[in-house]
CSV table of C-alpha atoms and ligand atoms in Angstrom, one decimal:
chain,number,residue,atom,x,y,z
A,1,UNK,CA,4.8,8.1,16.4
A,2,UNK,CA,1.6,10.2,16.6
A,3,UNK,CA,3.3,12.9,14.7
A,4,UNK,CA,4.3,10.5,12.0
A,5,UNK,CA,0.8,9.1,11.8
A,6,UNK,CA,-0.7,12.6,11.5
A,7,UNK,CA,1.7,13.6,8.8
A,8,UNK,CA,1.1,10.5,6.6
A,9,UNK,CA,-1.4,11.4,4.0
A,10,UNK,CA,-2.2,9.7,0.7
A,11,UNK,CA,0.1,11.4,-1.9
A,12,UNK,CA,-1.1,10.9,-5.4
A,13,UNK,CA,1.3,13.1,-7.3
A,14,UNK,CA,5.1,12.4,-7.5
A,15,UNK,CA,8.1,14.2,-8.9
A,16,UNK,CA,10.3,12.4,-11.5
A,17,UNK,CA,13.1,11.8,-9.0
A,18,UNK,CA,13.7,8.1,-8.5
A,19,UNK,CA,13.4,6.3,-5.2
A,20,UNK,CA,17.0,5.3,-4.2
A,21,UNK,CA,18.1,1.7,-3.8
A,22,UNK,CA,18.8,2.5,-0.1
A,23,UNK,CA,15.2,3.7,0.4
A,24,UNK,CA,13.8,0.7,-1.5
A,25,UNK,CA,15.6,-1.7,0.8
A,26,UNK,CA,14.2,0.1,3.9
A,27,UNK,CA,10.6,0.0,2.5
A,28,UNK,CA,11.0,-3.8,1.8
A,29,UNK,CA,12.5,-4.3,5.3
A,30,UNK,CA,9.5,-2.6,6.9
A,31,UNK,CA,7.2,-5.2,5.2
A,32,UNK,CA,9.5,-8.1,6.2
A,33,UNK,CA,9.5,-7.0,9.8
A,34,UNK,CA,5.6,-7.0,10.0
A,35,UNK,CA,4.0,-9.3,12.4
A,36,UNK,CA,1.9,-12.2,10.9
A,37,UNK,CA,-0.6,-14.8,12.1
A,38,UNK,CA,1.2,-17.8,13.7
A,39,UNK,CA,4.4,-16.2,12.4
A,40,UNK,CA,3.6,-17.7,9.0
A,41,UNK,CA,5.2,-14.8,7.1
A,42,UNK,CA,3.0,-15.2,4.0
A,43,UNK,CA,3.6,-11.7,2.5
A,44,UNK,CA,5.7,-11.3,-0.6
A,45,UNK,CA,6.4,-8.1,-2.5
A,46,UNK,CA,7.2,-7.2,-6.1
A,47,UNK,CA,9.0,-3.9,-6.6
A,48,UNK,CA,8.5,-2.3,-10.0
A,49,UNK,CA,10.4,0.7,-11.2
A,50,UNK,CA,10.0,0.3,-14.9
A,51,UNK,CA,7.8,3.1,-16.2
A,52,UNK,CA,6.1,1.0,-18.9
A,53,UNK,CA,5.4,-1.8,-16.5
A,54,UNK,CA,3.9,0.7,-14.0
A,55,UNK,CA,1.6,1.9,-16.8
A,56,UNK,CA,0.5,-1.7,-17.5
A,57,UNK,CA,-0.2,-2.1,-13.8
A,58,UNK,CA,-2.3,1.0,-13.8
A,59,UNK,CA,-4.4,-0.5,-16.6
A,60,UNK,CA,-5.2,-3.5,-14.5
A,61,UNK,CA,-8.0,-1.7,-12.8
A,62,UNK,CA,-10.7,0.5,-14.3
A,63,UNK,CA,-10.6,3.3,-11.7
A,64,UNK,CA,-8.8,4.6,-8.6
A,65,UNK,CA,-5.3,4.1,-10.1
A,66,UNK,CA,-4.4,7.8,-10.5
A,67,UNK,CA,-1.5,7.6,-8.0
A,68,UNK,CA,0.2,5.1,-10.3
A,69,UNK,CA,0.4,7.6,-13.1
A,70,UNK,CA,3.4,9.5,-11.6
A,71,UNK,CA,4.7,6.9,-9.1
A,72,UNK,CA,8.4,6.1,-9.6
A,73,UNK,CA,8.1,2.9,-7.5
A,74,UNK,CA,5.3,0.5,-7.2
A,75,UNK,CA,5.2,-2.3,-4.6
A,76,UNK,CA,2.7,-5.1,-5.2
A,77,UNK,CA,1.7,-6.5,-1.9
A,78,UNK,CA,0.8,-10.2,-2.2
A,79,UNK,CA,0.5,-13.1,0.2
A,80,UNK,CA,0.5,-16.9,-0.1
A,81,UNK,CA,-3.1,-17.9,0.7
A,82,UNK,CA,-1.9,-21.5,1.3
A,83,UNK,CA,0.2,-20.3,4.2
A,84,UNK,CA,-2.4,-18.1,6.0
A,85,UNK,CA,-6.2,-18.1,5.9
A,86,UNK,CA,-6.0,-14.5,7.3
A,87,UNK,CA,-3.7,-13.4,4.5
A,88,UNK,CA,-5.6,-10.1,4.0
A,89,UNK,CA,-4.9,-9.1,7.6
A,90,UNK,CA,-1.2,-10.1,7.2
A,91,UNK,CA,-0.8,-8.2,4.0
A,92,UNK,CA,-2.7,-5.1,5.3
A,93,UNK,CA,-0.3,-4.8,8.2
A,94,UNK,CA,2.7,-5.1,5.9
A,95,UNK,CA,1.3,-2.5,3.5
A,96,UNK,CA,0.6,-0.1,6.3
A,97,UNK,CA,4.1,-0.4,7.8
A,98,UNK,CA,5.6,0.3,4.3
A,99,UNK,CA,3.5,3.4,4.1
A,100,UNK,CA,4.7,4.6,7.5
A,101,UNK,CA,8.3,3.8,6.6
A,102,UNK,CA,7.8,5.8,3.4
A,103,UNK,CA,6.6,8.8,5.4
A,104,UNK,CA,9.5,8.4,7.8
A,105,UNK,CA,11.9,8.6,4.8
A,106,UNK,CA,10.2,11.7,3.5
A,107,UNK,CA,8.5,9.8,0.6
A,108,UNK,CA,4.9,9.9,-0.3
A,109,UNK,CA,2.6,6.9,-0.9
A,110,UNK,CA,-0.9,5.8,-1.7
A,111,UNK,CA,-2.6,2.4,-1.3
A,112,UNK,CA,-4.2,1.4,-4.6
A,113,UNK,CA,-6.7,-1.4,-3.9
A,114,UNK,CA,-6.7,-4.4,-6.2
A,115,UNK,CA,-8.4,-7.2,-4.2
A,116,UNK,CA,-12.2,-7.2,-5.0
A,117,UNK,CA,-11.7,-4.5,-7.6
A,118,UNK,CA,-12.4,-5.0,-11.4
A,119,UNK,CA,-11.2,-4.3,-14.8
A,120,UNK,CA,-14.5,-4.4,-16.8
A,121,UNK,CA,-15.8,-7.9,-16.3
A,122,UNK,CA,-12.4,-9.1,-15.2
A,123,UNK,CA,-10.8,-9.2,-11.8
A,124,UNK,CA,-8.1,-6.5,-11.2
A,125,UNK,CA,-6.3,-9.0,-8.9
A,126,UNK,CA,-6.1,-11.5,-11.8
A,127,UNK,CA,-4.8,-8.9,-14.2
A,128,UNK,CA,-2.0,-7.9,-11.7
A,129,UNK,CA,-1.1,-11.6,-11.2
A,130,UNK,CA,-0.9,-12.1,-15.0
A,131,UNK,CA,1.2,-8.9,-15.5
A,132,UNK,CA,3.8,-9.7,-12.8
A,133,UNK,CA,3.8,-13.5,-13.1
A,134,UNK,CA,2.4,-14.0,-9.6
A,135,UNK,CA,1.3,-17.6,-8.9
A,136,UNK,CA,-2.5,-18.2,-8.6
A,137,UNK,CA,-2.4,-19.1,-4.9
A,138,UNK,CA,-1.1,-15.6,-4.1
A,139,UNK,CA,-3.6,-13.0,-3.2
A,140,UNK,CA,-2.9,-9.5,-4.5
A,141,UNK,CA,-4.1,-7.0,-1.9
A,142,UNK,CA,-2.9,-3.7,-3.3
A,143,UNK,CA,-0.3,-1.8,-5.3
A,144,UNK,CA,1.5,0.8,-3.2
A,145,UNK,CA,2.3,3.9,-5.3
A,146,UNK,CA,5.5,5.5,-4.0
A,147,UNK,CA,7.7,8.4,-4.8
A,148,UNK,CA,9.0,11.8,-3.9
A,149,UNK,CA,6.0,14.1,-3.0
A,150,UNK,CA,4.8,16.6,-5.6
A,151,UNK,CA,1.8,17.8,-3.5
A,152,UNK,CA,1.4,19.1,0.0
A,153,UNK,CA,-1.2,17.9,2.4
A,154,UNK,CA,-2.1,19.1,5.8
A,155,UNK,CA,-1.4,16.7,8.7
A,156,UNK,CA,-4.5,14.9,9.9
A,157,UNK,CA,-6.2,16.5,13.0
A,158,UNK,CA,-8.4,14.6,15.4
A,159,UNK,CA,-11.8,16.2,16.2
A,160,UNK,CA,-14.7,15.3,18.4
A,161,UNK,CA,-16.3,13.1,15.8
A,162,UNK,CA,-13.1,11.0,15.7
A,163,UNK,CA,-13.0,10.6,19.5
A,164,UNK,CA,-16.7,9.5,19.4
A,165,UNK,CA,-15.5,6.4,17.6
A,166,UNK,CA,-13.7,5.3,20.7
A,167,UNK,CA,-15.5,3.7,23.6
A,168,UNK,CA,-14.4,2.9,27.1
A,169,UNK,CA,-15.3,-0.3,28.9
A,170,UNK,CA,-18.5,-0.9,26.8
A,171,UNK,CA,-19.6,0.1,23.3
B,201,FMN,C1,-8.0,-0.3,2.0
B,201,FMN,C2,-7.7,1.0,1.3
B,201,FMN,C3,-7.9,1.1,0.0
B,201,FMN,C4,-7.6,2.3,-0.7
B,201,FMN,N1,-7.8,2.3,-2.1
B,201,FMN,C5,-7.4,3.4,-2.8
B,201,FMN,C6,-7.4,3.4,-4.2
B,201,FMN,O1,-7.7,2.4,-4.8
B,201,FMN,N2,-7.0,4.5,-4.8
B,201,FMN,C7,-6.6,5.7,-4.2
B,201,FMN,O2,-6.3,6.7,-4.8
B,201,FMN,N3,-6.6,5.7,-2.8
B,201,FMN,C8,-6.9,4.6,-2.1
B,201,FMN,N4,-6.8,4.6,-0.7
B,201,FMN,C9,-6.5,5.8,0.0
B,201,FMN,C10,-7.7,6.4,0.7
B,201,FMN,O3,-8.5,7.0,-0.2
B,201,FMN,C11,-7.1,7.4,1.8
B,201,FMN,O4,-6.4,6.7,2.8
B,201,FMN,C12,-8.3,8.1,2.5
B,201,FMN,O5,-9.0,9.0,1.6
B,201,FMN,C13,-7.8,9.0,3.7
B,201,FMN,O6,-6.8,9.9,3.2
B,201,FMN,P1,-5.3,10.0,3.8
B,201,FMN,O7,-4.7,8.6,3.5
B,201,FMN,O8,-4.6,11.1,3.2
B,201,FMN,O9,-5.4,10.1,5.3
B,201,FMN,C14,-7.1,3.4,0.0
B,201,FMN,C15,-6.9,3.3,1.4
B,201,FMN,C16,-7.1,2.1,2.0
B,201,FMN,C17,-6.8,2.0,3.5
């Protein structure tokens, strides 16, 4: 597990090779298996592979969307805010598990934030809701840009500064 966590890096450049149906099912399964508050299971995902639609999604936010340019699969991570007050936590866990499953399948991914982000004066979250027909009561946490890696990144190494962020018994 630690090796997987070290190897997972944000990949922002992807080849044109499509993500297979089999891999897509596994990525979705990872999200569905995530724990949730009071077992409310509020998280729902929208898988998008259509290139034109992915471009429209990239235009929903004014910056930070570079990974969507070459992604061959985008998963919109949403959650029913009526089902869980802590929907952000639930959706974050699901998104993280998807990213780890992607790494375990040899795929690359990057979290592209949409919640609290903007498109000019408009909300990026609203723009994604409009684009994908997501109901108003669903929060849109992020778009996961996924695909076959077209860049190499070194595994993450822990140094003294990282360990200084851990405390034993008291802060
Ligand atoms: C909550 C969150 C929001 C992020 N938003 C974006 C984003 O909008 N665009 C982007 O390219 N990367 C985004 N990232 C990826 C981070 O920039 C990346 O995880 C960080 O730089 C560490 O690099 P690593 O993932 O390779 O370890 C986000 C990551 C998290 C956890």
